[in-house]
mmCIF file of C-alpha atoms in Angstrom:
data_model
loop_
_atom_site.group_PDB
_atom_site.id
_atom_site.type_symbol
_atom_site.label_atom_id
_atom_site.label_comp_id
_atom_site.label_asym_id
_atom_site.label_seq_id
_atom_site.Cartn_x
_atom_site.Cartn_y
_atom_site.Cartn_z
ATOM 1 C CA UNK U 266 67.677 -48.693 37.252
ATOM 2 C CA UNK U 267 67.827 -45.143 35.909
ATOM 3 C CA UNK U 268 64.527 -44.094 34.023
ATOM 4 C CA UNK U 269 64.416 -44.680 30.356
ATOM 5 C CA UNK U 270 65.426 -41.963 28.135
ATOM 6 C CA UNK U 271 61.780 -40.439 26.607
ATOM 7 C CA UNK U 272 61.183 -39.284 23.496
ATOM 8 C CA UNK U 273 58.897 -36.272 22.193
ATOM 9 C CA UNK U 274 56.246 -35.788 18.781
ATOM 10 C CA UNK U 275 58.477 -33.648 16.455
ATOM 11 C CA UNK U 276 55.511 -32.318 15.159
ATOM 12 C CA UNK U 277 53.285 -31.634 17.991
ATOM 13 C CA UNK U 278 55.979 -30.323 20.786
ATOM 14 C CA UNK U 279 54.223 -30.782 24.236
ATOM 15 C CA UNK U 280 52.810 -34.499 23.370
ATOM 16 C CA UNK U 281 53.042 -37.232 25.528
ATOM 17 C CA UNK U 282 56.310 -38.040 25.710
ATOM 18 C CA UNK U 283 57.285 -41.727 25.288
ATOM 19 C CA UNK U 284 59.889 -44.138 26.021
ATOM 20 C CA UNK U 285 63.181 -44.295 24.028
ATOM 21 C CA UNK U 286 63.733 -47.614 22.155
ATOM 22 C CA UNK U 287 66.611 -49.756 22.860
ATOM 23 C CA UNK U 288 66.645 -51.575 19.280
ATOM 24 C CA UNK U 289 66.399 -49.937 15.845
ATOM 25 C CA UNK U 290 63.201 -51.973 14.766
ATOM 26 C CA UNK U 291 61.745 -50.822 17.850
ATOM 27 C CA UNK U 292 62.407 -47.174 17.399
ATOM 28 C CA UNK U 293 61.272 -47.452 13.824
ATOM 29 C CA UNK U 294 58.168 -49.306 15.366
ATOM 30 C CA UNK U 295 58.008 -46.416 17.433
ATOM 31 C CA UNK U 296 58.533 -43.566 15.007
ATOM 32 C CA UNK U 297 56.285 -45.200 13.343
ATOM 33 C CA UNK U 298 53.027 -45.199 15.786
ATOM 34 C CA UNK U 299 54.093 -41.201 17.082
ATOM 35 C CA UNK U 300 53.920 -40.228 13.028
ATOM 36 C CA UNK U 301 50.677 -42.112 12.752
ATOM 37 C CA UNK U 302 49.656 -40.066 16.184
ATOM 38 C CA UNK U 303 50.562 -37.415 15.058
ATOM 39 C CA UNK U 304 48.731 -37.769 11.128
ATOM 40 C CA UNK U 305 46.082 -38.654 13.288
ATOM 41 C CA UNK U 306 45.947 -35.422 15.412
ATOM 42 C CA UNK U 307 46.622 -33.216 12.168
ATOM 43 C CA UNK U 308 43.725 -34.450 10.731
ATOM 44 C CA UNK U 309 41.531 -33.694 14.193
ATOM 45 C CA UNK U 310 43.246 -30.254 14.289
ATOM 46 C CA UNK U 311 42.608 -29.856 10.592
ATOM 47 C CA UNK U 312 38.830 -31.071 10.925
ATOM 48 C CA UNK U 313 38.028 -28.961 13.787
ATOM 49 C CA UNK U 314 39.387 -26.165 11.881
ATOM 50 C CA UNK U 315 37.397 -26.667 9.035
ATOM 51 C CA UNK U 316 34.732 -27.366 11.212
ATOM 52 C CA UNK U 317 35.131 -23.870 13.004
ATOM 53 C CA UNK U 318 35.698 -21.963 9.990
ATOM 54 C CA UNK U 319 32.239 -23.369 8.400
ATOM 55 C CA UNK U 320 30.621 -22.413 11.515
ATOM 56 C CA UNK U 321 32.460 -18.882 11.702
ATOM 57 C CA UNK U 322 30.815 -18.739 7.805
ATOM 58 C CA UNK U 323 27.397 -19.684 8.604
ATOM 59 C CA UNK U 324 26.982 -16.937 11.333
ATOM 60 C CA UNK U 325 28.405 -14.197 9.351
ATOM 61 C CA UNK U 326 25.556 -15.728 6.305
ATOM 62 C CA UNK U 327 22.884 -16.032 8.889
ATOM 63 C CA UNK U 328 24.200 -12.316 10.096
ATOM 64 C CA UNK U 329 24.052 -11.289 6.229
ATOM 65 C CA UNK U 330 20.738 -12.622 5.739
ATOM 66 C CA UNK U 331 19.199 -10.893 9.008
ATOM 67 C CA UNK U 332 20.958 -7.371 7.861
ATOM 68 C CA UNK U 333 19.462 -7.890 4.461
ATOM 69 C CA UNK U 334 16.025 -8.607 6.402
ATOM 70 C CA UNK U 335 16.719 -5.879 8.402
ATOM 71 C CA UNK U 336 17.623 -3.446 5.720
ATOM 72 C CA UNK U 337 14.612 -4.428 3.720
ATOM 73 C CA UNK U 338 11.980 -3.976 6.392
ATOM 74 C CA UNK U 339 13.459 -0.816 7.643
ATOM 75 C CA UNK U 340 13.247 0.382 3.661
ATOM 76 C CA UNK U 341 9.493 -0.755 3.915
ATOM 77 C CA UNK U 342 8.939 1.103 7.312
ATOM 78 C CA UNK U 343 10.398 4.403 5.343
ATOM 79 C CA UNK U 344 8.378 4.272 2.188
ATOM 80 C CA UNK U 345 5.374 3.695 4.484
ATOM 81 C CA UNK U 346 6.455 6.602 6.476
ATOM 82 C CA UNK U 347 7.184 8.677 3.629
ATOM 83 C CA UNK U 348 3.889 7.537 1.854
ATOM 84 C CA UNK U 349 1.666 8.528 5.089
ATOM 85 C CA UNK U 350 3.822 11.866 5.490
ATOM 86 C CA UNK U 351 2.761 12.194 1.678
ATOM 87 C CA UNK U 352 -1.191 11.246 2.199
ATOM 88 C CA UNK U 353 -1.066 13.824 5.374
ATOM 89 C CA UNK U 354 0.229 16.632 2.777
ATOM 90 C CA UNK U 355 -1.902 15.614 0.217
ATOM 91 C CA UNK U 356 -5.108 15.678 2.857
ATOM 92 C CA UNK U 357 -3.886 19.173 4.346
ATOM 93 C CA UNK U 358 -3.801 20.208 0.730
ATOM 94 C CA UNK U 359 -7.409 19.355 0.529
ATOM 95 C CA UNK U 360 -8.626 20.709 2.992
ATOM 96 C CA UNK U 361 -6.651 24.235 2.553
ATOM 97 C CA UNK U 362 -8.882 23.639 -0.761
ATOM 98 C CA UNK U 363 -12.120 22.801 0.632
ATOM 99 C CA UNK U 364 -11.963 25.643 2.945
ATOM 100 C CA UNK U 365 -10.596 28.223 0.424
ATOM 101 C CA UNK U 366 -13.548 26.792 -1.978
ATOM 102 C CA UNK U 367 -15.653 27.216 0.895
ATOM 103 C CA UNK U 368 -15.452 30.853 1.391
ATOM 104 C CA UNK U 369 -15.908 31.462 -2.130
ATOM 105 C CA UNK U 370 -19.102 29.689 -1.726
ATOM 106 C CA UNK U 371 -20.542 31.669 1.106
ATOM 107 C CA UNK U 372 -19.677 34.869 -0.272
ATOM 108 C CA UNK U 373 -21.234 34.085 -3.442
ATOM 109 C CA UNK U 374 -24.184 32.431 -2.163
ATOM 110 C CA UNK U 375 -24.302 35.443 0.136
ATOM 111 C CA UNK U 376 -23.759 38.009 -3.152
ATOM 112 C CA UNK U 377 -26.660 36.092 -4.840
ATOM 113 C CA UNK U 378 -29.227 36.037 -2.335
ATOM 114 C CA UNK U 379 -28.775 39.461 -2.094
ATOM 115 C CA UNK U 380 -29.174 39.460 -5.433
ATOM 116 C CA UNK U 381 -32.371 38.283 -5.242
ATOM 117 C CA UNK U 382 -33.791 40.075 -2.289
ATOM 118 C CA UNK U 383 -33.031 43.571 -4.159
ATOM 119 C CA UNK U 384 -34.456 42.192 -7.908
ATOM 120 C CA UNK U 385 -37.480 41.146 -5.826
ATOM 121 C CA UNK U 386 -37.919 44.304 -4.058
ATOM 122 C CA UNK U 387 -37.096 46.408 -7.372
ATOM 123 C CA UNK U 388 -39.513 44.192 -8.753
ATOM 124 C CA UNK U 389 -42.265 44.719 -5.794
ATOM 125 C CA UNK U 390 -41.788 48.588 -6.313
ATOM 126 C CA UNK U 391 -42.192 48.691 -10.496
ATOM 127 C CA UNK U 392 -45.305 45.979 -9.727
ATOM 128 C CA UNK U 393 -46.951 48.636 -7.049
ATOM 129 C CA UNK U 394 -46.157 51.428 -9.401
ATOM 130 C CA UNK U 395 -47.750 49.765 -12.411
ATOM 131 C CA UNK U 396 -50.851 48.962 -10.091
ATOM 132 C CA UNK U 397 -50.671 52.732 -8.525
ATOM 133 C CA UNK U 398 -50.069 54.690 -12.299
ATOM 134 C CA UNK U 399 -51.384 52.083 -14.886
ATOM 135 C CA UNK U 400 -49.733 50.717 -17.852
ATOM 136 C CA UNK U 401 -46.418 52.373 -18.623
ATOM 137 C CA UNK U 402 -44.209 51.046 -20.777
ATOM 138 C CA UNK U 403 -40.965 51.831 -18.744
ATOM 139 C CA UNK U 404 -42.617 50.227 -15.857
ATOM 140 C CA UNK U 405 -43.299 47.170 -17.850
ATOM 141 C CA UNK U 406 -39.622 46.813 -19.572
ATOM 142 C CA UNK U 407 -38.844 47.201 -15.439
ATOM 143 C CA UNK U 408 -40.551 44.285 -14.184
ATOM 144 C CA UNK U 409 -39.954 42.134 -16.759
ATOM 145 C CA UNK U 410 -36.323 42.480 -16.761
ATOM 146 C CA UNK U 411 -36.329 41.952 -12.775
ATOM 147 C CA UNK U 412 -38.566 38.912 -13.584
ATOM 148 C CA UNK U 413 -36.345 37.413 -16.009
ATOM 149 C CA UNK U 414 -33.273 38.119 -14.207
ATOM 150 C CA UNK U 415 -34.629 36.004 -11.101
ATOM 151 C CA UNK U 416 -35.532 33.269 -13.150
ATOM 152 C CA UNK U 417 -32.031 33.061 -13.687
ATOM 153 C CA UNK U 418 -31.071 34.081 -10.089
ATOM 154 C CA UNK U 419 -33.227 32.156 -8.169
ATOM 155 C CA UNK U 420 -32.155 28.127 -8.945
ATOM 156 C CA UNK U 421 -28.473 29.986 -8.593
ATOM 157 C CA UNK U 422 -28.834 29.831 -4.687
ATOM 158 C CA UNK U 423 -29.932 26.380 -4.292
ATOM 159 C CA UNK U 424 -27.244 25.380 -6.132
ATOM 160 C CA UNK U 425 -25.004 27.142 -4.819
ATOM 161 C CA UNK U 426 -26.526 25.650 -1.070
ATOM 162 C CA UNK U 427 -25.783 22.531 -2.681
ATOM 163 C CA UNK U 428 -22.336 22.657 -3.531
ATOM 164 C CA UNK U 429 -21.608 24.625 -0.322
ATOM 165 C CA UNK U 430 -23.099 21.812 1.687
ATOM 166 C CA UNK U 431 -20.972 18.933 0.139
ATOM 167 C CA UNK U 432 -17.806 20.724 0.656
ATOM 168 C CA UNK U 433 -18.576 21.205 4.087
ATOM 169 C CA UNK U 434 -18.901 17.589 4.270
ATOM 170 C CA UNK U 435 -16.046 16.464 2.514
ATOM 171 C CA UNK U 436 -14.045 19.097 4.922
ATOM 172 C CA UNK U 437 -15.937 17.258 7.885
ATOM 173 C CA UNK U 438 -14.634 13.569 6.312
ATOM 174 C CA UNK U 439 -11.248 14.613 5.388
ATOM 175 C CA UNK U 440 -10.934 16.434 9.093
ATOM 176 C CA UNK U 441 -11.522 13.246 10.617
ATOM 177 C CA UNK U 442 -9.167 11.073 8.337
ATOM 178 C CA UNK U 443 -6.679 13.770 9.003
ATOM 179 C CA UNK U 444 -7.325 13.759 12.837
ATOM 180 C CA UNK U 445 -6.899 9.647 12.425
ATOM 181 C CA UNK U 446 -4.189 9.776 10.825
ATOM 182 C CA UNK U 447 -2.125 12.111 13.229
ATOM 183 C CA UNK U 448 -3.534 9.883 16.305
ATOM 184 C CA UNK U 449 -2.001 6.924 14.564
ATOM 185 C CA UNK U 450 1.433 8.658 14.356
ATOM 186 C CA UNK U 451 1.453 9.389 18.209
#
């Protein structure tokens, strides 16, 4: 005999097609199974939908959270970056400072000992002239002001030698953080 006539899902075009029914209760039987197919592969297409869609959300929250992670650590590489390009100013500072301090130092502490060296040789001379002439009173009002003014003079330099010497130090330590600090950059 010829084939049997077929019949396809009216809802999912392309199913399997089936045989036609010959009696009504068995096309309702079998209207009844292809809707139930066809409920049944809604719900599967419906579910894997659903089931792609949550996955399509949960990459693009995973992706969110690793651009927020990524956003904050690049924010924390800058303000560390910005906070060693501000120490690096802030030492260079210094040490423009130390060394301008520095120089004042040496030409004071330079001034002063030559300070000294000409009150002690003004002194020297009014002491040999008091020893060559005697006792004059000019000569005397001459050596005591030269003795009195390095009495003041004289604990000047070491001071001063002090002070010099510890910012030559701290320019020596800050050189060296400085110098550290640049190597780390590089």
């Amino acid at each position: 005999g010829a084939p049997p006539e077929t019949q396809e899902s009216p809802i999912l075009p392309g199913a399997a097609k089936r045989p036609k029914p010959s009696s009504r209760s068995g096309a309702l039987a079998l209207s009844a199974a292809i809707a139930a197919e066809d409920a049944a592969e809604r719900r599967r297409l419906a579910a894997e939908r659903r089931r792609e869609e949550e996955e399509a959300a949960e990459r693009a929250r995973k992706e969110a959270e690793a651009a927020v992670v990524l956003e904050r650590q690049e924010l924390i590489m800058l303000r560390l970056t910005q906070d060693q390009e501000f120490q690096q100013s802030l030492m260079q500072d210094q040490l423009k400072d130390l060394t301008s301090r520095q120089q004042a130092l040496r030409v004071e502490l330079e001034a002063a000992a030559s300070e000294v060296a000409e009150t002690e040789n003004s002194l020297r001379n009014a002491q040999q002239r008091l020893e060559r002439f005697g006792e004059n009173p000019r000569l005397q009002e001459e050596v005591s002001r030269s003795e009195a003014r390095l009495e003041v003079l004289r604990p000047r330099c070491p001071d001063l030698e002090q002070e010099l010497s510890e910012v030559e130090a701290s320019i020596m330590h800050n050189s060296e953080l400085l110098t550290a600090m640049l190597a780390d950059e590089g």
